[in-house]
XYZ file of C-alpha atoms in Angstrom:
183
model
C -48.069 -73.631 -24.437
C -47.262 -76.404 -22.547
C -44.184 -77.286 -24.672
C -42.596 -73.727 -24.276
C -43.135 -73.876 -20.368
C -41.371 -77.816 -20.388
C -38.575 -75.881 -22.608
C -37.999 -73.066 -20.128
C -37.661 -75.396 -17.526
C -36.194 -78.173 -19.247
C -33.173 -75.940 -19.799
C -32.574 -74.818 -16.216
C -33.358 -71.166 -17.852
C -34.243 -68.220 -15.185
C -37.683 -70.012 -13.821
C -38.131 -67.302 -11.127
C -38.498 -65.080 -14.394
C -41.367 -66.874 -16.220
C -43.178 -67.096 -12.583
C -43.075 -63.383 -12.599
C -44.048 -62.938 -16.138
C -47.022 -65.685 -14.855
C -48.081 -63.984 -12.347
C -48.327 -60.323 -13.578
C -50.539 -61.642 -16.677
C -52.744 -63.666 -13.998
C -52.814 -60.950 -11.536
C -54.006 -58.368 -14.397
C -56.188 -61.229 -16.272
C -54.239 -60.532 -19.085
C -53.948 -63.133 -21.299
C -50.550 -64.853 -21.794
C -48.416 -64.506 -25.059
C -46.641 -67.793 -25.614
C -43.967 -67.405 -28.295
C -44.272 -70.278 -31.015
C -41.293 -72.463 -30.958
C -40.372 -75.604 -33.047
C -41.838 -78.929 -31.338
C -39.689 -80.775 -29.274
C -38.350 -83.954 -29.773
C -36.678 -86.622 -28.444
C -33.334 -85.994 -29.499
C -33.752 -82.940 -28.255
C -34.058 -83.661 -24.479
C -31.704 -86.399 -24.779
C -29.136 -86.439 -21.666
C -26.590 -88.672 -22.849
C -24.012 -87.169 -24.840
C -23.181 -88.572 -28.348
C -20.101 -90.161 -26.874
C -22.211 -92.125 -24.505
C -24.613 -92.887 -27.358
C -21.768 -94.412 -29.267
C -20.470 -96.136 -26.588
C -24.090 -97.764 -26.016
C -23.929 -98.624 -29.987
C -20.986 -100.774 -29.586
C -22.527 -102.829 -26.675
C -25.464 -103.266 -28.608
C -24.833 -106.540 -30.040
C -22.093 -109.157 -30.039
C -20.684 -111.977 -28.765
C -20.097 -115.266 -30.157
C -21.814 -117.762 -31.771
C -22.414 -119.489 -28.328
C -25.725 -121.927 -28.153
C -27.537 -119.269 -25.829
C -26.852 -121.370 -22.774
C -26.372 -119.262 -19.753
C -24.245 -120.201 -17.297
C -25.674 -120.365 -13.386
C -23.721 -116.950 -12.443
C -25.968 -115.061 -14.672
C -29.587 -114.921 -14.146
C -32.384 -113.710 -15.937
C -32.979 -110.592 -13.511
C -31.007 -108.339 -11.764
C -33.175 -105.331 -10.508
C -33.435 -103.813 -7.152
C -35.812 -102.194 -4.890
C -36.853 -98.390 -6.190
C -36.844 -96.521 -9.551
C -33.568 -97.711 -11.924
C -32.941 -97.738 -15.438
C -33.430 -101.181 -17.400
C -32.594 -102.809 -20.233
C -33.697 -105.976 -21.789
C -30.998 -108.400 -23.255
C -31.939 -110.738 -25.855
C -29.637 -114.061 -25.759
C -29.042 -115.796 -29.020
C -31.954 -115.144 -31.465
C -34.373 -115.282 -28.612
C -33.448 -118.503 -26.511
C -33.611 -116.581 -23.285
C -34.039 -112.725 -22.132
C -32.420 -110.727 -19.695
C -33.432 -107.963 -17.442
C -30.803 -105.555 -15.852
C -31.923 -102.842 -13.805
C -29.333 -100.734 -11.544
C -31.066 -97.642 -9.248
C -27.418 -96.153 -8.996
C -26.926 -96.079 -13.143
C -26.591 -93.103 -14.472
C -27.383 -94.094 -17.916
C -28.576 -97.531 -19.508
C -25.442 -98.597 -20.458
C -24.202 -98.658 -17.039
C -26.811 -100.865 -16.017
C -26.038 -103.490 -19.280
C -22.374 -102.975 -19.091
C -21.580 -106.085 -15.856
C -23.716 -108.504 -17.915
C -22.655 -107.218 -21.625
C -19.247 -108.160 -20.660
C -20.259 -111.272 -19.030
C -21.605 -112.309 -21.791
C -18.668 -111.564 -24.474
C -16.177 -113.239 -21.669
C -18.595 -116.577 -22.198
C -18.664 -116.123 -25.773
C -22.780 -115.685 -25.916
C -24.351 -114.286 -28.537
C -26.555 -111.344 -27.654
C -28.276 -108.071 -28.404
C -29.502 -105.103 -26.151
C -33.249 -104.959 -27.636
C -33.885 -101.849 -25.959
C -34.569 -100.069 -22.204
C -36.523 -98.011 -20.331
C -37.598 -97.763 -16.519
C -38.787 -100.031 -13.783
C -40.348 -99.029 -10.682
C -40.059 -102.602 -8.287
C -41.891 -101.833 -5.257
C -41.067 -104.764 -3.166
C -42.978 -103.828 0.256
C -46.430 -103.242 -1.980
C -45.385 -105.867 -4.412
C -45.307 -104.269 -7.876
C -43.448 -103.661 -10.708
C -43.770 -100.927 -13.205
C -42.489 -101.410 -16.867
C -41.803 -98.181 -18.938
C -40.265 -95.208 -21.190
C -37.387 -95.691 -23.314
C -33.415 -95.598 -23.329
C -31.861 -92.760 -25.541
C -28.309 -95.196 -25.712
C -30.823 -98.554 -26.547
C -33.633 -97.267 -28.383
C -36.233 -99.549 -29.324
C -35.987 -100.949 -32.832
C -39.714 -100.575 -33.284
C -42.620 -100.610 -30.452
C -40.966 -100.694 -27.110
C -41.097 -104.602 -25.713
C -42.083 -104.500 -22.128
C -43.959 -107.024 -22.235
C -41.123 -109.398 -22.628
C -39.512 -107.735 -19.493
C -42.408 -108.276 -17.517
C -42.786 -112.078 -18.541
C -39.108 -112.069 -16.917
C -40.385 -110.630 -14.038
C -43.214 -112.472 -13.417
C -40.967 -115.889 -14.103
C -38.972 -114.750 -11.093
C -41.028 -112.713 -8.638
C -44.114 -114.963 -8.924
C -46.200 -112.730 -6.411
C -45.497 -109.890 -7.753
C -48.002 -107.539 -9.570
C -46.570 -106.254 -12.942
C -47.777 -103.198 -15.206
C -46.270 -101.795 -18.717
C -46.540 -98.860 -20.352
C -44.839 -97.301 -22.858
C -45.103 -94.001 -21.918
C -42.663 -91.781 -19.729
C -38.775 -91.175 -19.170
C-alpha cells in the first residue's frame, strides 16, 4: 500500500487526486482499494540519467601507478556544513581514503569530479568505492554517514565505516553515526 502511495508521489502524478480518493473512502469508512503494482526498485527511482551513470563509470577508477602518496593540496576530507552528497575515494589499493562531500552537488560525481581529476593530473592510482550522504552538523557536533550513490554504487555492503574513520581522524570532537539506510 505503502509502495503504490511512494509511486504516486514519487512521480509528481495528480496528488490532490489520491487525497480526494483518500478522503472520500475515510470519510465513508470505506475501505481503500490499492491496485497491485510490481515492487519498486532501485533502478527504478534512480535520478541520474544513464548518461550521468556512464559518465560516473569512467571516473570510477584510474590513474597511474603512483605510490599512493598524496600531495599536501589534497586532504583526506572535504565536506561542509549541512546535508551533501559523498563519496569515498580509495587511493592505491588502500594506502589512504578520501572523503568528498559538496552540499551544492547535484549528483555524486560532481562532488568526486575536483579530486578525481586531481588525482589523474598527479598520476595516483585510485578508485571511487562508493557514496552516499553525510549530514555534518558542526554547531551540535555530528556527523551522519548514509544511503547510497546510483553513479558509485557500492560493490558489496556499503563502507561507511571507512568514511567515518576519516572523519573522526580529522574532526576529533566530533560525534559520528552510520547507517546504511536512506537516499
Amino acid at each position: 500500500k505503502l509502495q503504490f502511495l511512494y509511486l504516486i508521489v514519487s512521480r509528481r502524478q495528480n496528488a490532490h487526486t489520491l487525497f480526494r480518493y483518500v478522503s472520500s473512502r475515510i470519510a465513508r469508512a470505506a475501505p481503500l482499494r490499492w491496485p497491485r503494482t510490481a515492487p519498486i526498485s532501485r533502478a527504478s527511482m534512480a535520478t541520474t540519467t544513464p548518461e550521468e551513470r556512464a559518465e560516473a563509470a569512467r571516473m570510477r577508477g584510474g590513474g597511474g601507478a603512483g605510490a599512493g602518496v598524496l600531495p599536501a593540496d589534497i586532504p583526506p576530507l572535504d565536506i561542509q556544513p549541512g546535508t551533501q552528497k559523498y563519496v569515498l575515494i580509495e587511493i592505491s589499493g588502500g594506502a589512504a581514503y578520501l572523503v568528498r562531500g559538496n552540499p551544492r552537488a547535484e549528483y555524486h560525481k560532481d562532488a568526486a569530479g575536483p579530486t578525481v581529476r586531481q588525482l589523474q593530473a598527479a598520476g595516483i592510482q585510485y578508485e571511487v568505492m562508493g557514496g552516499g550522504r553525510i549530514r555534518y552538523d558542526s554547531a551540535e557536533g555530528t556527523v551522519l554517514i548514509y544511503g547510497f550513490s546510483y553513479g558509485f554504487p557500492w560493490d558489496g555492503a556499503p563502507r561507511h565505516d571507512l568514511a567515518a574513520d576519516v572523519v573522526q581522524q580529522h574532526l576529533p570532537g566530533v560525534s559520528v553515526e552510520t547507517s546504511d539506510e536512506g537516499y
